[in-house]
Amino acid sequence: MEQRRFGATDLIVSAVGFGTWPIGNTGNYGRSDDDEAMNAVRAALDAGVTCFDTAANYGGGHSEELLGTALGARRRDIVLVTKGGIVFDPAGKTIRRDSGREHLTWCIESSLARLGTEYLDLFLIHWPDTGTPMAEAMETMAGFVRAGKTRYIGVSNFNAAQVQECLDALPDDVPLVTEQVGYNLFDRRWEREVFPLCGRNNVGIMAYGPLAHGLLAGAYTKDSTFEAADWRASGNVFGQPLLAPGNFGRNLAVVDALTAMATRHGTTLPQLALAWVLANRAVTVALVGARTPAELEAAIATTNTVLSPEMIAELDTIMEGAAGQTTAVPG
């Protein structure tokens, strides 16, 4: 497994990381079996995956608990990432954002307990809270580093102006290490401003949803439906109506064209999609969610797929047929 470094730090991770939102098992991202989910985590460890990402509100903390149990003594061998700053109900549904000192402190302490660890490698603010001064949030986060609760800090889903605020507010001895955003062939919104800013400041990108939340995994057909509690049931994928009526069929046709291209080049659709994400030099790690060891297998060979300039041009041409894409970043 290819290894990559976050900026100028000593934090090194596998190019493909394990994302745990799908194993929260509350129905808001489908259903999973807890035993199979833990087997998937262990299979990832055996395959050389060293970056594991979770969050307090993935299943109301359930994903953190499962991950901590599955890692066991091997926790010391990996880079453990979690996120806080969300007030949620027990089903993991977001109520509001809160990056105030008191709530962030409660978040990190609760996550450490659920994960069964004394420290995190990376602690992120999950979504920007415009009601809390950025200076206060960054002071709190820097305090976590100094207290040894986390080695490094980062943010998730922050626009360029918000990332710059963080950079300006942090002291020199506590760097902002990462920005975690959604990034895939259907979603290139963050390339415009966030990627260049992060590149100039040694902030590595953690790309979630590199398989477009199942669309680029080949998991959907024209007859696919979602449970009412599933966030994808609205057809909206982080502000882009990719799965909405009128767009879904067109995007499935794009997926068919991508699959045909992957076959011609001796690879698979997920590997092609992940290789495209990892080809961007701003990206440190692509996070793939897996409920079972079998689902993991489609991703772990990704770094063996090398895209030529001609292949990248072909991908761009195919993606011209996509529907529902927007330019505004989610906020």
Coordinates of C-alpha atoms in Angstrom, one line a residue:
M1 CA 0.0 0.0 0.0
E2 CA 1.4 3.4 -1.0
Q3 CA 2.2 5.7 1.9
R4 CA 1.7 9.5 1.9
R5 CA 2.7 12.3 4.3
F6 CA 0.5 15.0 5.7
G7 CA 2.3 18.2 4.8
A8 CA 5.6 18.8 6.6
T9 CA 4.6 16.6 9.6
D10 CA 5.7 13.1 10.6
L11 CA 2.1 11.9 10.1
I12 CA 2.2 9.2 7.3
V13 CA -0.8 7.2 6.2
S14 CA -1.8 4.7 3.5
A15 CA -3.1 6.4 0.3
V16 CA -6.4 4.5 0.8
G17 CA -8.0 4.9 4.2
F18 CA -11.0 3.3 5.9
G19 CA -14.1 5.4 6.5
T20 CA -16.6 4.3 9.1
W21 CA -19.8 6.3 8.4
P22 CA -21.5 3.3 6.7
I23 CA -21.0 1.1 9.8
G24 CA -22.9 3.5 12.2
N25 CA -25.9 1.1 11.6
T26 CA -28.7 3.6 12.4
G27 CA -30.2 3.4 9.0
N28 CA -29.1 6.9 7.9
Y29 CA -26.4 5.3 5.6
G30 CA -28.0 1.9 5.1
R31 CA -27.6 -1.1 7.4
S32 CA -24.6 -3.2 8.3
D33 CA -23.8 -6.2 10.5
D34 CA -21.5 -5.2 13.4
D35 CA -19.5 -8.5 13.3
E36 CA -18.9 -8.1 9.5
A37 CA -18.0 -4.4 10.0
M38 CA -15.3 -5.3 12.5
N39 CA -14.1 -8.1 10.2
A40 CA -13.8 -5.4 7.5
V41 CA -11.7 -3.2 9.8
R42 CA -9.4 -6.2 10.5
A43 CA -9.1 -7.0 6.8
A44 CA -8.1 -3.4 6.2
L45 CA -5.4 -3.7 8.8
D46 CA -4.1 -6.9 7.2
A47 CA -4.1 -5.2 3.8
G48 CA -1.9 -2.4 5.0
V49 CA -4.4 0.3 5.5
T50 CA -3.1 2.6 8.2
C51 CA -5.6 5.5 8.3
F52 CA -9.0 5.0 10.0
D53 CA -11.5 7.8 10.0
T54 CA -14.6 8.1 12.1
A55 CA -16.8 10.7 13.9
A56 CA -18.8 11.1 17.0
N57 CA -22.1 11.4 15.1
Y58 CA -21.6 8.3 12.9
G59 CA -24.4 6.2 14.4
G60 CA -24.4 8.3 17.6
G61 CA -20.9 7.1 18.5
H62 CA -21.6 3.5 17.4
S63 CA -18.9 3.6 14.7
E64 CA -16.3 4.8 17.2
E65 CA -17.1 2.0 19.6
L66 CA -17.0 -0.6 16.8
L67 CA -13.7 0.8 15.5
G68 CA -12.1 0.8 18.9
T69 CA -13.1 -2.8 19.6
A70 CA -11.9 -4.0 16.1
L71 CA -8.6 -2.2 16.4
G72 CA -7.7 -3.5 19.8
A73 CA -4.0 -3.6 20.5
R74 CA -3.3 -2.7 16.8
R75 CA -4.5 0.8 17.5
R76 CA -0.8 1.8 18.0
D77 CA 0.0 0.7 14.4
I78 CA -2.4 3.1 12.7
V79 CA -3.4 6.8 12.3
L80 CA -6.7 7.3 14.2
V81 CA -8.9 10.2 13.1
T82 CA -12.2 11.3 14.5
K83 CA -14.3 14.4 14.3
G84 CA -16.4 16.5 16.7
G85 CA -18.3 19.7 17.0
I86 CA -21.8 18.3 16.2
V87 CA -24.7 18.1 18.6
F88 CA -26.6 15.0 17.7
D89 CA -29.4 12.7 18.9
P90 CA -28.8 9.0 19.8
A91 CA -29.6 8.0 16.2
G92 CA -26.8 10.1 14.9
K93 CA -29.0 12.8 13.4
T94 CA -27.4 16.3 13.4
I95 CA -29.2 18.8 15.6
R96 CA -26.7 21.7 15.3
R97 CA -23.1 22.6 15.1
D98 CA -21.1 23.7 18.2
S99 CA -17.4 24.5 18.1
G100 CA -17.4 26.2 21.5
R101 CA -14.8 25.3 24.0
E102 CA -17.1 23.4 26.3
H103 CA -18.7 21.3 23.6
L104 CA -15.5 20.5 21.8
T105 CA -13.9 19.4 25.1
W106 CA -16.9 17.1 25.7
C107 CA -16.6 15.8 22.2
I108 CA -12.9 14.8 22.4
E109 CA -13.2 13.3 25.8
S110 CA -16.3 11.2 24.8
S111 CA -14.6 10.1 21.6
L112 CA -11.5 9.0 23.4
A113 CA -13.7 6.9 25.8
R114 CA -15.6 5.3 23.0
L115 CA -12.5 4.5 21.0
G116 CA -10.7 3.1 24.0
T117 CA -7.6 5.1 23.5
E118 CA -5.6 7.8 25.4
Y119 CA -4.9 9.9 22.4
L120 CA -5.9 10.6 18.8
D121 CA -3.6 11.1 15.9
L122 CA -6.0 13.7 14.3
F123 CA -9.0 15.5 15.7
L124 CA -11.1 17.5 13.3
I125 CA -14.0 19.9 13.6
H126 CA -16.6 18.2 11.5
W127 CA -18.5 21.2 10.0
P128 CA -17.9 24.9 10.5
D129 CA -19.9 26.6 13.2
T130 CA -20.4 30.2 12.2
G131 CA -21.8 31.0 15.6
T132 CA -18.4 30.5 17.4
P133 CA -15.5 32.8 16.7
M134 CA -12.8 30.8 14.8
A135 CA -10.1 32.1 17.2
E136 CA -11.9 30.4 20.1
A137 CA -12.3 27.1 18.3
M138 CA -8.7 27.1 17.2
E139 CA -7.5 28.0 20.7
T140 CA -9.4 25.1 22.1
M141 CA -8.1 22.7 19.4
A142 CA -4.5 23.9 20.1
G143 CA -5.1 23.2 23.8
F144 CA -6.0 19.6 22.9
V145 CA -2.6 19.2 21.2
R146 CA -0.7 20.7 24.1
A147 CA -2.6 18.4 26.6
G148 CA -1.6 15.3 24.6
K149 CA -5.2 14.4 23.7
T150 CA -4.4 14.6 20.0
R151 CA -1.2 14.7 18.0
Y152 CA -2.6 17.0 15.3
I153 CA -5.7 18.9 14.4
G154 CA -7.7 19.6 11.2
V155 CA -11.1 20.7 9.9
S156 CA -13.7 19.2 7.6
N157 CA -16.1 20.8 5.1
F158 CA -14.6 24.3 5.6
N159 CA -14.6 26.7 2.7
A160 CA -11.4 28.6 1.7
A161 CA -12.1 31.7 3.7
Q162 CA -12.8 29.5 6.8
V163 CA -9.6 27.5 6.3
Q164 CA -7.7 30.8 6.1
E165 CA -9.3 32.0 9.3
C166 CA -8.0 28.8 11.0
L167 CA -4.5 29.3 9.6
D168 CA -4.5 32.9 10.8
A169 CA -5.8 32.0 14.3
L170 CA -3.5 29.1 15.1
P171 CA -0.1 29.6 16.9
D172 CA 3.0 28.6 15.0
D173 CA 3.6 25.5 17.1
V174 CA 0.2 24.0 16.3
P175 CA -0.2 23.5 12.5
L176 CA -3.5 22.8 10.7
V177 CA -2.7 19.4 9.2
T178 CA -5.7 18.5 7.1
E179 CA -9.0 19.5 5.5
Q180 CA -11.4 16.7 4.9
V181 CA -13.8 17.2 2.0
G182 CA -15.9 15.2 -0.4
Y183 CA -14.1 14.6 -3.7
N184 CA -14.8 12.4 -6.6
L185 CA -15.4 12.4 -10.4
F186 CA -18.9 13.8 -9.8
D187 CA -17.8 16.4 -7.2
R188 CA -14.9 18.7 -8.0
R189 CA -16.1 21.8 -6.2
W190 CA -13.2 22.0 -3.7
E191 CA -10.5 22.1 -6.4
R192 CA -11.2 25.7 -7.2
E193 CA -10.2 27.5 -4.0
V194 CA -9.6 25.0 -1.2
F195 CA -7.1 22.7 -2.8
P196 CA -4.7 25.5 -3.9
L197 CA -4.9 27.2 -0.4
C198 CA -4.2 23.9 1.3
G199 CA -1.3 23.2 -1.0
R200 CA 0.3 26.5 -0.2
N201 CA 0.0 25.9 3.5
N202 CA 1.1 22.2 3.8
V203 CA -2.5 21.2 4.6
G204 CA -3.2 17.7 3.3
I205 CA -6.6 16.8 1.8
M206 CA -8.5 13.8 3.2
A207 CA -11.0 12.9 0.4
Y208 CA -14.2 11.3 1.6
G209 CA -16.8 9.8 -0.8
P210 CA -14.3 9.1 -3.5
L211 CA -16.8 6.5 -4.9
A212 CA -19.6 9.1 -4.8
H213 CA -21.3 7.3 -1.9
G214 CA -21.9 4.1 -4.0
L215 CA -22.5 5.7 -7.4
L216 CA -18.9 5.0 -8.5
A217 CA -18.8 1.6 -6.8
G218 CA -21.3 0.3 -9.4
A219 CA -23.7 -0.3 -6.5
Y220 CA -26.8 1.3 -8.1
T221 CA -29.2 0.4 -10.8
K222 CA -32.3 2.2 -12.2
D223 CA -34.4 0.3 -9.7
S224 CA -32.3 1.2 -6.7
T225 CA -34.2 2.8 -3.7
F226 CA -33.2 3.9 -0.2
E227 CA -34.9 3.5 3.2
A228 CA -36.7 6.7 4.3
A229 CA -34.1 7.3 7.0
D230 CA -31.2 7.0 4.6
W231 CA -29.7 10.4 3.8
R232 CA -29.5 9.5 0.1
A233 CA -33.3 9.1 -0.2
S234 CA -33.7 12.8 -1.0
G235 CA -31.6 12.3 -4.1
N236 CA -29.3 15.0 -2.8
V237 CA -25.6 14.3 -2.3
F238 CA -24.1 17.1 -0.2
G239 CA -25.9 19.8 -2.2
Q240 CA -25.7 18.0 -5.6
P241 CA -29.0 16.3 -6.8
L242 CA -27.0 13.5 -8.4
L243 CA -29.6 10.8 -7.4
A244 CA -32.7 12.9 -8.1
P245 CA -35.2 11.9 -10.8
G246 CA -34.1 13.2 -14.1
N247 CA -30.4 13.2 -13.1
F248 CA -30.1 9.6 -11.7
G249 CA -30.6 7.9 -15.1
R250 CA -28.1 10.2 -16.8
N251 CA -25.5 9.6 -14.1
L252 CA -26.0 5.8 -14.4
A253 CA -25.3 6.1 -18.1
V254 CA -22.1 8.0 -17.2
V255 CA -21.2 5.1 -14.7
D256 CA -21.8 2.6 -17.5
A257 CA -19.3 4.5 -19.7
L258 CA -16.8 4.7 -16.9
T259 CA -17.2 0.9 -16.3
A260 CA -16.5 0.2 -20.0
M261 CA -13.4 2.4 -19.9
A262 CA -12.1 0.6 -16.8
T263 CA -12.6 -2.8 -18.4
R264 CA -10.7 -1.7 -21.5
H265 CA -7.8 -0.7 -19.3
G266 CA -7.8 -3.9 -17.3
T267 CA -9.1 -2.4 -14.1
T268 CA -12.4 -1.9 -12.2
L269 CA -14.7 1.0 -11.8
P270 CA -13.9 1.6 -8.1
Q271 CA -10.2 1.3 -8.8
L272 CA -10.4 3.8 -11.7
A273 CA -12.4 6.3 -9.7
L274 CA -10.0 6.0 -6.7
A275 CA -7.0 6.3 -8.9
W276 CA -8.4 9.6 -10.3
V277 CA -8.8 11.0 -6.8
L278 CA -5.3 9.9 -5.7
A279 CA -3.8 11.4 -8.9
N280 CA -4.5 14.9 -7.5
R281 CA -1.3 15.9 -5.7
A282 CA -3.3 17.8 -3.1
V283 CA -4.9 14.6 -1.8
T284 CA -3.1 12.7 0.9
V285 CA -5.6 10.0 1.5
A286 CA -8.9 8.7 -0.1
L287 CA -11.3 7.4 2.5
V288 CA -13.4 4.4 1.5
G289 CA -16.3 3.0 3.5
A290 CA -16.7 -0.7 3.7
R291 CA -19.3 -2.8 5.6
T292 CA -17.7 -6.2 4.8
P293 CA -14.2 -7.5 3.9
A294 CA -15.6 -8.2 0.3
E295 CA -16.4 -4.5 -0.2
L296 CA -12.9 -3.6 0.9
E297 CA -11.3 -5.7 -1.8
A298 CA -12.5 -3.4 -4.6
A299 CA -10.4 -0.5 -3.2
I300 CA -7.1 -1.9 -1.8
A301 CA -5.5 -2.5 -5.2
T302 CA -6.2 1.1 -6.3
T303 CA -2.6 2.4 -6.1
N304 CA -1.7 -0.1 -8.8
T305 CA -3.9 1.7 -11.3
V306 CA -1.9 4.5 -13.0
L307 CA -3.7 7.0 -15.1
S308 CA -2.0 8.3 -18.2
P309 CA -2.8 11.9 -19.5
E310 CA -4.9 10.3 -22.2
M311 CA -7.0 8.4 -19.6
I312 CA -7.5 11.5 -17.6
A313 CA -8.7 13.4 -20.7
E314 CA -11.1 10.5 -21.5
L315 CA -12.5 10.6 -18.0
D316 CA -13.1 14.4 -18.3
T317 CA -14.9 13.8 -21.6
I318 CA -17.1 11.1 -20.1
M319 CA -18.0 13.3 -17.1
E320 CA -19.3 16.0 -19.4
G321 CA -22.5 13.9 -19.5
A322 CA -23.1 14.0 -15.8
A323 CA -26.2 15.7 -14.4
G324 CA -26.9 17.6 -11.1
Q325 CA -23.4 18.9 -10.5
T326 CA -23.1 22.3 -8.8
T327 CA -20.2 24.7 -8.2
A328 CA -21.1 25.9 -4.7
V329 CA -19.4 24.1 -1.8
P330 CA -21.7 22.8 0.9
G331 CA -21.7 24.9 4.1

